[in-house]
Structure formats: structure tokens, C-alpha cells
PDB file of C-alpha atoms and ligand atoms in Angstrom:
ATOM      1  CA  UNK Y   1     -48.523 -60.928  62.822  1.00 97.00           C
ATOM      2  CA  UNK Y   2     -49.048 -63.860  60.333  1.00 98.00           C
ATOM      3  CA  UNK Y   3     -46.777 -65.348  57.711  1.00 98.00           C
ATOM      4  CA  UNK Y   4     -48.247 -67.705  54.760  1.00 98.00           C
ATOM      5  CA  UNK Y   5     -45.486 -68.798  52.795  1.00 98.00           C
ATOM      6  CA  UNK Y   6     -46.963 -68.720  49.255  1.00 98.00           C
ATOM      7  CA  UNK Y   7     -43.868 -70.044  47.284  1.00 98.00           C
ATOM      8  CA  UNK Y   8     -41.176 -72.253  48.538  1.00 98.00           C
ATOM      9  CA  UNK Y   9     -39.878 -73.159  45.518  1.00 98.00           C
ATOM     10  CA  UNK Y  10     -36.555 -71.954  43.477  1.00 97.00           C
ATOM     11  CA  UNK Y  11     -36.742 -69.396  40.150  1.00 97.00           C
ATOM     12  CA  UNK Y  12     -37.813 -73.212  38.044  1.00 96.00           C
ATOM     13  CA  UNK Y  13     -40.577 -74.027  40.602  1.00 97.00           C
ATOM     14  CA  UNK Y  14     -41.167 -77.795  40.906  1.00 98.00           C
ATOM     15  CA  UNK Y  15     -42.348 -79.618  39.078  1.00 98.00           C
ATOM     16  CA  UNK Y  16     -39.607 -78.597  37.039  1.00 96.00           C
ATOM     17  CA  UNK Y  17     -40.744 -78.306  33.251  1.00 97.00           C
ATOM     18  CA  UNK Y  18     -39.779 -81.049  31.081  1.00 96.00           C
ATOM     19  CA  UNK Y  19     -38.412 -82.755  34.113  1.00 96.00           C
ATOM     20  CA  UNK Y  20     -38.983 -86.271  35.108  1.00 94.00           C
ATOM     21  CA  UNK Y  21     -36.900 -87.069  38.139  1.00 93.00           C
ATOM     22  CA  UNK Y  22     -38.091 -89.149  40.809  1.00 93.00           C
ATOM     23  CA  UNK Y  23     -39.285 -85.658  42.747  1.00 95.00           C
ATOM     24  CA  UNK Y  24     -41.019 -84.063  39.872  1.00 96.00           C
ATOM     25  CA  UNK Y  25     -42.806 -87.788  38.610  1.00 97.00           C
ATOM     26  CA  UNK Y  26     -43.893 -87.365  42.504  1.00 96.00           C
ATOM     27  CA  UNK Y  27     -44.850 -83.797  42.450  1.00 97.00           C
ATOM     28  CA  UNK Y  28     -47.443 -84.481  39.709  1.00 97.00           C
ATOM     29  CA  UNK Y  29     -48.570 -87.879  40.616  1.00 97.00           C
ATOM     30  CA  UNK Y  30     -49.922 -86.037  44.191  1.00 96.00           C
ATOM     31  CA  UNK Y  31     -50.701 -82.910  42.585  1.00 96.00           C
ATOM     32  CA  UNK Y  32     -48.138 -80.752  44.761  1.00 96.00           C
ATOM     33  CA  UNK Y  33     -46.110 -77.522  43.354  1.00 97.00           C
ATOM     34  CA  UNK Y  34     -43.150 -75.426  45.056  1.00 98.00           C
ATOM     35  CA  UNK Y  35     -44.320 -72.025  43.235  1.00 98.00           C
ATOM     36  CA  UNK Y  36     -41.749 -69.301  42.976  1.00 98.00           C
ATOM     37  CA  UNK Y  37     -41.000 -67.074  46.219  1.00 98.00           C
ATOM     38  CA  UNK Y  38     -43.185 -64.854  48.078  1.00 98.00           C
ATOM     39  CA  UNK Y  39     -44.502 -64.681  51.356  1.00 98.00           C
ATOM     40  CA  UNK Y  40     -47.441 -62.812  53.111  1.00 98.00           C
ATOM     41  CA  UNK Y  41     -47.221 -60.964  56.343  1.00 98.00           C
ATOM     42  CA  UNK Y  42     -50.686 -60.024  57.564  1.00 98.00           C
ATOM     43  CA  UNK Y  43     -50.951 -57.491  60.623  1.00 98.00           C
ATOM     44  CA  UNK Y  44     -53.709 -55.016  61.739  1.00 96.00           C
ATOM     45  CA  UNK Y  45     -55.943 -56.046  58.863  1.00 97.00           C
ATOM     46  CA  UNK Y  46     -53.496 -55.601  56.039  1.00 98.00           C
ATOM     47  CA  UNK Y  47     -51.805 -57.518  53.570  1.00 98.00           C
ATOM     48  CA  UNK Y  48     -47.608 -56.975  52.605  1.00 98.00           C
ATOM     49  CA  UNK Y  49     -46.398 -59.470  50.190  1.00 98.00           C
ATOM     50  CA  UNK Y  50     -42.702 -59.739  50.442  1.00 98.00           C
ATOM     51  CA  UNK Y  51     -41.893 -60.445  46.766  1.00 98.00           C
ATOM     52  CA  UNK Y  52     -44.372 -60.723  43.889  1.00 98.00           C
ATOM     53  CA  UNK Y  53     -43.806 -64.712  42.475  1.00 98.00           C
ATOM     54  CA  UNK Y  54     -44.892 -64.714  39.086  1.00 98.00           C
ATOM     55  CA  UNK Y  55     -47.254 -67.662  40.294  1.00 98.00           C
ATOM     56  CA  UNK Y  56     -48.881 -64.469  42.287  1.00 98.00           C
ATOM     57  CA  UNK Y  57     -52.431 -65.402  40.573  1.00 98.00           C
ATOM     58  CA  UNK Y  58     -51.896 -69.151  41.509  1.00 98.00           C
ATOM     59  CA  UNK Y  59     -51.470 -68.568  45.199  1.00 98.00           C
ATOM     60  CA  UNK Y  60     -53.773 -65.855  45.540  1.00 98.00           C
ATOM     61  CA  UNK Y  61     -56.430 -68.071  44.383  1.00 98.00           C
ATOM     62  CA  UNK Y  62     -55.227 -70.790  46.391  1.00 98.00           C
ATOM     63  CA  UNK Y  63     -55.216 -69.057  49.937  1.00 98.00           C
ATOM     64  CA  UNK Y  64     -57.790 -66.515  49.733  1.00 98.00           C
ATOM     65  CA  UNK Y  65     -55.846 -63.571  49.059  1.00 97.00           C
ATOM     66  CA  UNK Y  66     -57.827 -60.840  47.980  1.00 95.00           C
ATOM     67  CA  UNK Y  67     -56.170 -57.603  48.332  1.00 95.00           C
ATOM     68  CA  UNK Y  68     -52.466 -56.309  49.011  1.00 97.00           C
ATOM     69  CA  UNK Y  69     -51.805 -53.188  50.605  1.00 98.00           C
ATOM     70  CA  UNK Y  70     -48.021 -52.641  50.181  1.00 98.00           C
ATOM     71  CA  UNK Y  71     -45.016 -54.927  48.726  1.00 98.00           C
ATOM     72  CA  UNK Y  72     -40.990 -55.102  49.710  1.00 98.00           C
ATOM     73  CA  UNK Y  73     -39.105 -56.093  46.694  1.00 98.00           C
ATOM     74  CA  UNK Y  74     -35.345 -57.918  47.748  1.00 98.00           C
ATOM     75  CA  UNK Y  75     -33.847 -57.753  44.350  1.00 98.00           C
ATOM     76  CA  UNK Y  76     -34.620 -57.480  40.506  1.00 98.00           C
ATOM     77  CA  UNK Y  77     -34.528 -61.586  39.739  1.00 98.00           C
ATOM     78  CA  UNK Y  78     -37.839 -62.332  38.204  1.00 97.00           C
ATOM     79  CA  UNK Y  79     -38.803 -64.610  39.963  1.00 98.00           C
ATOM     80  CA  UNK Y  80     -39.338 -62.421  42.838  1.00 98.00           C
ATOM     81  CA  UNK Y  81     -41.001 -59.429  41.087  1.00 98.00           C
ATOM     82  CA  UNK Y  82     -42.636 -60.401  38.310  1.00 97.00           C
ATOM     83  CA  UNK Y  83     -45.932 -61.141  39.789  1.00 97.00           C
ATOM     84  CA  UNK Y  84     -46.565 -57.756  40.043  1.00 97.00           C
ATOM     85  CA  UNK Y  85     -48.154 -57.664  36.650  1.00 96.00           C
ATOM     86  CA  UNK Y  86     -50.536 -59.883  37.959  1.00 96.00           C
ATOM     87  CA  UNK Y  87     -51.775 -57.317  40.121  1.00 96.00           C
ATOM     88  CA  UNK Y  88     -53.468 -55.606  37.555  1.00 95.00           C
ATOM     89  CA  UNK Y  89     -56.982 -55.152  37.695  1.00 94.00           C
ATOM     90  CA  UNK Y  90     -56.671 -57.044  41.347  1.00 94.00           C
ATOM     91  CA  UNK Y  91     -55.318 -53.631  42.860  1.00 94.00           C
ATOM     92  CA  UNK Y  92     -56.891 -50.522  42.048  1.00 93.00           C
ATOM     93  CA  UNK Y  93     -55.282 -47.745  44.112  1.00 93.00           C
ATOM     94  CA  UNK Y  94     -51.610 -46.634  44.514  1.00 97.00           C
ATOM     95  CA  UNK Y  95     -49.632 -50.088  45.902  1.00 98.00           C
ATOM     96  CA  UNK Y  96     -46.439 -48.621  47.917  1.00 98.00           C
ATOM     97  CA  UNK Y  97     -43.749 -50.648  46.272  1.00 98.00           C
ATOM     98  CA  UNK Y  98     -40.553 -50.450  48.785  1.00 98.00           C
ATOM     99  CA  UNK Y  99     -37.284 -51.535  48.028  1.00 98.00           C
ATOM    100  CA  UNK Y 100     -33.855 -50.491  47.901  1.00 98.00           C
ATOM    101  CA  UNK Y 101     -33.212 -47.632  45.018  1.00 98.00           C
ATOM    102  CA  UNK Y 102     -31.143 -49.200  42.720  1.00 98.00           C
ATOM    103  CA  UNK Y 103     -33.489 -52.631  42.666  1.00 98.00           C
ATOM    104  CA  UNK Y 104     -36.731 -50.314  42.556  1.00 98.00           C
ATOM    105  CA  UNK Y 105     -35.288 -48.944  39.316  1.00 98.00           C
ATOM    106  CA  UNK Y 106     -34.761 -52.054  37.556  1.00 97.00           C
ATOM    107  CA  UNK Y 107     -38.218 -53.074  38.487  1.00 97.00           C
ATOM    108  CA  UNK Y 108     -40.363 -50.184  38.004  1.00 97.00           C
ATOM    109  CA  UNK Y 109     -39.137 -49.051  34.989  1.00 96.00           C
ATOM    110  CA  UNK Y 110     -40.083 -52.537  33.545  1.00 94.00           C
ATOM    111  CA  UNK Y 111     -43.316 -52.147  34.765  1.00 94.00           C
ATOM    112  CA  UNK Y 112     -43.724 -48.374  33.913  1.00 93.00           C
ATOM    113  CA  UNK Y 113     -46.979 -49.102  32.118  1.00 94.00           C
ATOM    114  CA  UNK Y 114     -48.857 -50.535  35.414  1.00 95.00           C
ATOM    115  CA  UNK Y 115     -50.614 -47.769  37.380  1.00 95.00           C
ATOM    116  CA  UNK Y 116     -50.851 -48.838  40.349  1.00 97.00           C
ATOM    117  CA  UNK Y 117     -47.071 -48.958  41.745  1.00 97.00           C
ATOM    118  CA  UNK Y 118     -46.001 -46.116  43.934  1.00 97.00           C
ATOM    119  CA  UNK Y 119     -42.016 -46.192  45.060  1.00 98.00           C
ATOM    120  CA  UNK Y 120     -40.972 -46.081  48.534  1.00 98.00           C
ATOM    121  CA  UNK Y 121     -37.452 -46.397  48.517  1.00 98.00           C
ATOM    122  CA  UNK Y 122     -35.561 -47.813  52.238  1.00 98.00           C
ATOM    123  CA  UNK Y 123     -31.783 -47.533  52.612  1.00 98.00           C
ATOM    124  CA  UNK Y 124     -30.248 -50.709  53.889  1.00 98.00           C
ATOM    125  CA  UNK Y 125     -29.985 -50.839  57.400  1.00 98.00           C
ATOM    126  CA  UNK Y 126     -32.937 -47.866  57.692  1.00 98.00           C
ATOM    127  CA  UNK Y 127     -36.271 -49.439  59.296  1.00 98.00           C
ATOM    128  CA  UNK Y 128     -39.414 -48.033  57.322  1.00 98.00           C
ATOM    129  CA  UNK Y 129     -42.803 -48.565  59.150  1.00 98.00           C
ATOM    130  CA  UNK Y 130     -45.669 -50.916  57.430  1.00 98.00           C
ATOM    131  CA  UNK Y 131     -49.073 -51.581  59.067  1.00 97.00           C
ATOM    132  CA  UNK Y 132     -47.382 -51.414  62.374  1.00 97.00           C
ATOM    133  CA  UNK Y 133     -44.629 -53.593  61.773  1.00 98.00           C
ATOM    134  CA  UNK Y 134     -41.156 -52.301  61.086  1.00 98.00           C
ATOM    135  CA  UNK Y 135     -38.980 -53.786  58.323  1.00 98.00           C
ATOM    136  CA  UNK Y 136     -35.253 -53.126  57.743  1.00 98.00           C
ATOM    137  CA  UNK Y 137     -33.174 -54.261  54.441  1.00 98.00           C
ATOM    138  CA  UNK Y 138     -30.174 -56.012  55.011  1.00 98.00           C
ATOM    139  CA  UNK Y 139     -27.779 -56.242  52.325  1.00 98.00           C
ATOM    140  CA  UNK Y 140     -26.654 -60.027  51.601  1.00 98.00           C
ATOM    141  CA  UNK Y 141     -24.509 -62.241  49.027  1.00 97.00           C
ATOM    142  CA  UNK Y 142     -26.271 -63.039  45.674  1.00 98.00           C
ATOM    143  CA  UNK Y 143     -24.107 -61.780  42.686  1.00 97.00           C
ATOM    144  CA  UNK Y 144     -24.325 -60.271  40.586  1.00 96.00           C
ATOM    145  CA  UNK Y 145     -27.454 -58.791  41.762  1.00 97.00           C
ATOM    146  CA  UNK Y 146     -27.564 -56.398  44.519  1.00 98.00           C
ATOM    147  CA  UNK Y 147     -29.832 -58.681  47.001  1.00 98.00           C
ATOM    148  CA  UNK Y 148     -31.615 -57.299  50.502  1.00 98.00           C
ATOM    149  CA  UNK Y 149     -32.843 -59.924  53.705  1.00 98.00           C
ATOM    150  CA  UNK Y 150     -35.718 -58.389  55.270  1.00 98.00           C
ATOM    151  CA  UNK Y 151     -35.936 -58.042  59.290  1.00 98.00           C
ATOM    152  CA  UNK Y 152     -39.443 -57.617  60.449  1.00 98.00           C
ATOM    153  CA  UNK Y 153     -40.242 -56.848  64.047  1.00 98.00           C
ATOM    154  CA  UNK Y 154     -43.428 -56.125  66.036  1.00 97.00           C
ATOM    155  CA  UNK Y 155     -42.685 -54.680  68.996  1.00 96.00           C
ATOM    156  CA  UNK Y 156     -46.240 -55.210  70.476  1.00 95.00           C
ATOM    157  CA  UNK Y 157     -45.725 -58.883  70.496  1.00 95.00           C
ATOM    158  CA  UNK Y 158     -41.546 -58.818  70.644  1.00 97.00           C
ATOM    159  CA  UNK Y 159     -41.281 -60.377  67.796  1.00 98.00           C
ATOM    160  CA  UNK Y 160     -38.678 -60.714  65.582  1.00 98.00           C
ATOM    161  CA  UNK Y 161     -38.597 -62.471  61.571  1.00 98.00           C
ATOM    162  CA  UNK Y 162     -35.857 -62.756  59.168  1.00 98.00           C
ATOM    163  CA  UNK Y 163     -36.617 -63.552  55.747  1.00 98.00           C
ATOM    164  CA  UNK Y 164     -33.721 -64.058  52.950  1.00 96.00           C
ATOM    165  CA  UNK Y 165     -35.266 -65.769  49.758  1.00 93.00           C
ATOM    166  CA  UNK Y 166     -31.425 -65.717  47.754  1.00 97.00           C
ATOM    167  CA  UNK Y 167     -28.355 -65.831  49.734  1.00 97.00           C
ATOM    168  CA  UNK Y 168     -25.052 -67.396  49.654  1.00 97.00           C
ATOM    169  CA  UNK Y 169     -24.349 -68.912  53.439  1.00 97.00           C
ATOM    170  CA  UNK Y 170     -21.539 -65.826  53.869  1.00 96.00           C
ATOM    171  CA  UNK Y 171     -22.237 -62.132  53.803  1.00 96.00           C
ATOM    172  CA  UNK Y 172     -20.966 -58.781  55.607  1.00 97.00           C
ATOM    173  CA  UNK Y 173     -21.078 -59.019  59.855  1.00 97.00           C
ATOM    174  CA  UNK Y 174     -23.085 -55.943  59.614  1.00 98.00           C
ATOM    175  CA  UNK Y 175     -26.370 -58.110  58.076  1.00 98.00           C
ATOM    176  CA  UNK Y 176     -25.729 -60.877  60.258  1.00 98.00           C
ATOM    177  CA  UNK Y 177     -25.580 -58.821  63.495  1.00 98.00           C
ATOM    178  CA  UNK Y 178     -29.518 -57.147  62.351  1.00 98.00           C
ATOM    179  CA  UNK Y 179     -30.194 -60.573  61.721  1.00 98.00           C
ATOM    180  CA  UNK Y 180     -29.358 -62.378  64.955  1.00 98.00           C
ATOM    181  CA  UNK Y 181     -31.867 -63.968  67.199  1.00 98.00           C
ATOM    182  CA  UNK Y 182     -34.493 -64.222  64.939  1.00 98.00           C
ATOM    183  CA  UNK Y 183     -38.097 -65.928  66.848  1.00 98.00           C
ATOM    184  CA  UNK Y 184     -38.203 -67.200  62.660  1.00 98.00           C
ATOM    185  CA  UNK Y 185     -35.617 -67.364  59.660  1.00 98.00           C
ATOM    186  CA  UNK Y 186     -36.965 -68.044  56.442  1.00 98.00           C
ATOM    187  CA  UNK Y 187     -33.914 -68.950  54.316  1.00 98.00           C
ATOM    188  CA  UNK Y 188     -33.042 -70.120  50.550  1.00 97.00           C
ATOM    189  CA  UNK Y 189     -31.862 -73.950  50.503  1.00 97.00           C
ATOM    190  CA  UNK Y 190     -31.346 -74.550  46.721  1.00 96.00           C
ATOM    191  CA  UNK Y 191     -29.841 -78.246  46.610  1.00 95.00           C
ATOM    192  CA  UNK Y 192     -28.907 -80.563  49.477  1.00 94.00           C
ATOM    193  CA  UNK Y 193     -25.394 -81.647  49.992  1.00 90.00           C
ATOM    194  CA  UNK Y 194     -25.396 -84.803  50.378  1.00 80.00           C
ATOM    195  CA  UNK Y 195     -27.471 -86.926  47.849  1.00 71.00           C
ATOM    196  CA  UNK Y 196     -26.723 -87.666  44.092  1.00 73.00           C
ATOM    197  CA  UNK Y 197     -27.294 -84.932  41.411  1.00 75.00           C
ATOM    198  CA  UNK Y 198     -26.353 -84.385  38.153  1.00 81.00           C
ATOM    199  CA  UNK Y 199     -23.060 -82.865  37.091  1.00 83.00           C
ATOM    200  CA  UNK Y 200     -24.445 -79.558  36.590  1.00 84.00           C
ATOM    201  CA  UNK Y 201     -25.329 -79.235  40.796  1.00 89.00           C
ATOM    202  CA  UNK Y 202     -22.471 -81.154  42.071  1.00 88.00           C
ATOM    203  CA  UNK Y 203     -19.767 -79.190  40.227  1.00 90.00           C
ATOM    204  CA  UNK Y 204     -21.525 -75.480  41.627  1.00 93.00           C
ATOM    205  CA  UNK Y 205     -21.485 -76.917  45.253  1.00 94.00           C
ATOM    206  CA  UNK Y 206     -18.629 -75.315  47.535  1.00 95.00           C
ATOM    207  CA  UNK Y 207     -16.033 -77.671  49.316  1.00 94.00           C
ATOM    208  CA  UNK Y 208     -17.462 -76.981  52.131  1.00 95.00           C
ATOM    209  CA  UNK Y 209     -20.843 -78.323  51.211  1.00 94.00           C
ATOM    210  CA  UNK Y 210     -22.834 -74.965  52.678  1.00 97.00           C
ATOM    211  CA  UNK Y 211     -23.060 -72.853  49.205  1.00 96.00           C
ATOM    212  CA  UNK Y 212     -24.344 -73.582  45.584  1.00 95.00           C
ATOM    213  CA  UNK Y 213     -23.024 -71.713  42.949  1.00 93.00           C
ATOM    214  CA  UNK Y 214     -21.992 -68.921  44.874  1.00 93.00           C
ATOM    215  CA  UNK Y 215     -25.272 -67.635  45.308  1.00 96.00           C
ATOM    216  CA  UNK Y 216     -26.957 -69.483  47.402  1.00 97.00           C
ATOM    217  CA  UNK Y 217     -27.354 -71.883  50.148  1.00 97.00           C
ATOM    218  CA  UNK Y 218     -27.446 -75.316  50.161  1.00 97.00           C
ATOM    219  CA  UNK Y 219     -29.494 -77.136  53.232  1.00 97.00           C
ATOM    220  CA  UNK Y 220     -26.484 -77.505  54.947  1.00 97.00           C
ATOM    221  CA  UNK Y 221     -25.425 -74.234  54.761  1.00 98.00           C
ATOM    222  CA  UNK Y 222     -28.660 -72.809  55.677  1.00 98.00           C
ATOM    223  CA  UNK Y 223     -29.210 -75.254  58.548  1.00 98.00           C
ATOM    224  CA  UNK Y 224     -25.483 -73.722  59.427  1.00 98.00           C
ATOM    225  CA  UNK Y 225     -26.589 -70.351  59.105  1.00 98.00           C
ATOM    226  CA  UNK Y 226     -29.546 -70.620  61.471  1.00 98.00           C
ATOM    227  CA  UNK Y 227     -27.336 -72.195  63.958  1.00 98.00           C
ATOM    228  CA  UNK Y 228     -24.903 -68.840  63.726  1.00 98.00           C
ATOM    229  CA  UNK Y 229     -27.710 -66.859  63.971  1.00 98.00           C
ATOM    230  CA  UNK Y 230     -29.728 -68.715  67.348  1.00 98.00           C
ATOM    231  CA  UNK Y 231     -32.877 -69.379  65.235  1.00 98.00           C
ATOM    232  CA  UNK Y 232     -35.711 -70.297  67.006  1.00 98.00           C
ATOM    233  CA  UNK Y 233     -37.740 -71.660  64.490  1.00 98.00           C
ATOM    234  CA  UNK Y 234     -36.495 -72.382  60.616  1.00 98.00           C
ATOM    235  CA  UNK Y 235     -38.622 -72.509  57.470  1.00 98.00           C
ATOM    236  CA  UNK Y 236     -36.009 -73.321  54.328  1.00 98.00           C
ATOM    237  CA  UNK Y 237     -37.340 -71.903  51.138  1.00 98.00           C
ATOM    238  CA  UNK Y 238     -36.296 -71.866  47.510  1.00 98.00           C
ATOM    239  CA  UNK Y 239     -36.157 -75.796  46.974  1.00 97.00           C
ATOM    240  CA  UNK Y 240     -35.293 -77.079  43.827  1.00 96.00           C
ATOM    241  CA  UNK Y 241     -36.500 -80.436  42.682  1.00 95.00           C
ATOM    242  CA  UNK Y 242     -33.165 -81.990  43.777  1.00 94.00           C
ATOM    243  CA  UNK Y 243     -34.749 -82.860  46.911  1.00 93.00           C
ATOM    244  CA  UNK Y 244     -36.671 -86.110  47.664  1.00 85.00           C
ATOM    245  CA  UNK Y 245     -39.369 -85.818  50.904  1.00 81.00           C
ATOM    246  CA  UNK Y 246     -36.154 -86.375  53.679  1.00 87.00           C
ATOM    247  CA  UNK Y 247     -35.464 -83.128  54.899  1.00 94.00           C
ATOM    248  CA  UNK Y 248     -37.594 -81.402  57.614  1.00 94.00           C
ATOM    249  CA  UNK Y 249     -36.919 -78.279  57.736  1.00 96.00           C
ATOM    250  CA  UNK Y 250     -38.287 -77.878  54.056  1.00 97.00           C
ATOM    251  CA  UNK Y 251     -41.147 -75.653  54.450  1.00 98.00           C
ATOM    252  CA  UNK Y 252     -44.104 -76.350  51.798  1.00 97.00           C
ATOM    253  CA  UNK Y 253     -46.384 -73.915  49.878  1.00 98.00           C
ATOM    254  CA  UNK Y 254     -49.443 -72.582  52.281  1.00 98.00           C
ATOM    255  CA  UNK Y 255     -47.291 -72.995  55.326  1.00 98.00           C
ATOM    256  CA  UNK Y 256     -48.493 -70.106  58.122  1.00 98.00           C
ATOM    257  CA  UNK Y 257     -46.358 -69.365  61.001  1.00 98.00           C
ATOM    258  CA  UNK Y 258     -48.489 -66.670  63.646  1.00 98.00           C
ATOM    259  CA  UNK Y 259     -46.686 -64.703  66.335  1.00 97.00           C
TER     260      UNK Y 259
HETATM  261 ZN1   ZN B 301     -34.907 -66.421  43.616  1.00 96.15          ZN
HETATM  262 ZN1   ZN B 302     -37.224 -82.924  38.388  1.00 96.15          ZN
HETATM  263 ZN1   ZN B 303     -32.280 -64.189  42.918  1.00 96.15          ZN
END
């Protein structure tokens, strides 16, 4: 199994439009994005995207992706399903869509003109079967929209990966037990903590410095999360331009992690 991380950046992307902080200045001077989220799991010669960013065009043409046999959808925020549009004319035969039923509604019917999108749906906490990897939805903490982690595991190489693109650092004991002991966790860290933002960030970071806005993680928080869990390896995902270059366990866009 192979992940490429294709977007590691939060629902503005950075640069941020309009912006010009000291990150964003930086992000253009080198020619460097954070696209919105999605990540590719390769296995057995096929292609699952987990998420369609609508910078799907962008980072298909950047790594070489020609083709996508199926797609997992976590929850109806666009900017982790609207890149399915972009699959049109790029995909020509039925693309199983799986998700949980509720968030397959919401995005299906909005693209009810595409069609190429067949629905699969997976109950939360029910593994499905993909290209010889098994996936499992795990309900977490991003409201108001019903939001799913995704457990993958290949049993031929014992392998186990936990992806959560939005969560808040605290959700039901049920989720975290599937998603203990992860070999990888790919996790949302919106903000940092600890550095200097405007009022609008500081004021929607929890006293504990591990949440932002209720919905998701700051790097703290996810670096605490991955501790709770007994990560082995940590790619944070869903940056924001409110960090400078300081943090290491920011993943970047193109990152590939094989198992
Ligand atoms: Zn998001
Ligand atoms: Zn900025
Ligand atoms: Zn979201």
C-alpha cells in the first residue's frame, strides 16, 4: 500500500487569497501551495482517493494521477468532495463512491448530473473491502456536520492507517478504540497554539490549547491525540497559513508514505 498526500492544506488552501502574511508572502515567493484535502491510497494496481479536493485537477496533474478506481467521502464540506466534478471526462465508467448514507446524500444529489458516480454506502464501524484493503468509518467530532475517520488495514503486510482530515481532539471511545495503534495517523492541525494570530484564531482556540473552534485540532491537540492513540508515525494535515516553517510534523503536498 502507498499513500500520496495530495492536499495538506485547510478548506482556504495556502496561499490564502488576498492574504499577505509572512507565510502566504513565503508561499508565493517559493512557489509552494497547501491544496485542499485528499489523499491517494494505491494497492494492487488501483487508485482510491480518500476525498475529492476541489484542487483534484491541480494534483492530478502534479503527481501523475491518471485514473481513480473508487473514492471514500468523510463528510459533505466542500472542500473534501467537490473535486469530484473534476472527474468528468477523466473517468469514464461507474466510480464506486462510498460513504456513510446520510453524507452520500448530500453529495450525490449535488452532483446528480455527473454519470459516473455509483453509491456504496458503509455503516460506521462496518469494514467494506477496496482493492484488497479494508476500510472502516469511524464516526468523529466536527459539528455540525456528521464527519467519518477512515481506518485502512492490509492484512498482507499488517498494516494499519488512520486518516481524519476534520476533527476536534475529543470524540466517542468507540472511534478511538478502532483507531488505536495506528503504523500512520494522518490528522487535521488547523492553527498552532502557541504563536501570535489574529483575534479571529485566538478567540476559537480552547483553554486547553488542543481544539480550534470546536471543530478541529490544533497542533497541539493533534500531537496529543497521536500520543493517546500510540502513533507510530504522524503526518498533520489541514494547515492553515497561520503556521510559519517550525513545526515538523507538518506534512507537505506530494508527501508518500509506503507500507
Ligand atoms: Zn476540511
Ligand atoms: Zn496568509
Ligand atoms: Zn469539514
Amino acid at each position: 500500500m502507498r499513500l500520496t498526500l495530495l492536499g495538506t492544506g485547510d478548506s482556504a488552501g495556502v496561499p490564502h487569497i488576498g492574504c499577505d502574511c509572512e507565510t502566504c508572502r513565503r508561499y508565493h515567493e517559493e512557489g509552494r501551495h497547501r491544496t485542499r484535502f485528499s489523499v491517494l491510497v494505491e494497492n494492487n494496481g488501483e487508485n482510491i482517493l480518500i476525498d475529492a479536493s476541489p484542487d483534484l485537477r491541480f494534483q492530478f496533474l502534479r503527481e501523475g494521477i491518471e485514473d481513480v478506481d473508487a473514492v471514500v467521502i468523510t463528510h459533505a464540506h466542500y472542500d473534501h468532495y467537490a473535486g469530484l466534478g473534476s472527474l468528468y471526462r477523466v473517468v469514464w465508467d461507474a466510480l464506486p463512491i462510498y460513504g456513510a448514507p446520510n453524507v452520500l446524500d448530500a453529495v450525490l444529489n449535488e452532483y446528480a448530473y455527473l454519470p459516473f458516480p455509483r453509491r456504496f454506502e458503509a455503516e460506521p464501524f462496518e469494514p467494506f473491502g477496496v482493492a484488497g484493503l479494508e476500510f472502516t468509518l469511524v464516526p468523529v467530532h466536527h459539528p455540525p456536520m456528521e464527519t467519518y475517520g477512515v481506518v485502512i488495514r492490509d492484512e498482507s503486510t499488517d498494516t494499519k492507517v488512520v486518516l481524519s482530515g476534520d476533527t476536534s481532539r475529543f470524540f466517542d471511545d468507540d472511534s478511538f478504540e478502532a483507531m488505536r495503534n495506528p503504523d500512520l495517523l494522518v490528522a487535521d492541525a488547523f492553527v498552532p497554539s502557541d504563536t501570535t494570530h489574529n483575534r479571529f484564531v485566538a478567540d476559537r482556540i480552547s483553554d486547553d490549547g488542543l481544539e480550534f473552534a470546536d471543530k478541529h485540532m490544533t497542533y497541539e491537540g493533534a500531537l496529543d491525540l497521536a500520543d493517546a492513540l500510540d502513533a507510530d508515525d504522524l503526518a498533520l494535515v489541514h494547515a492553515s497559513h497561520y503556521f510559519d516553517d517550525d513545526y515538523d510534523e507538518l506534512a507537505d503536498d506530494g508527501d508518500t508514505y509506503v507500507f
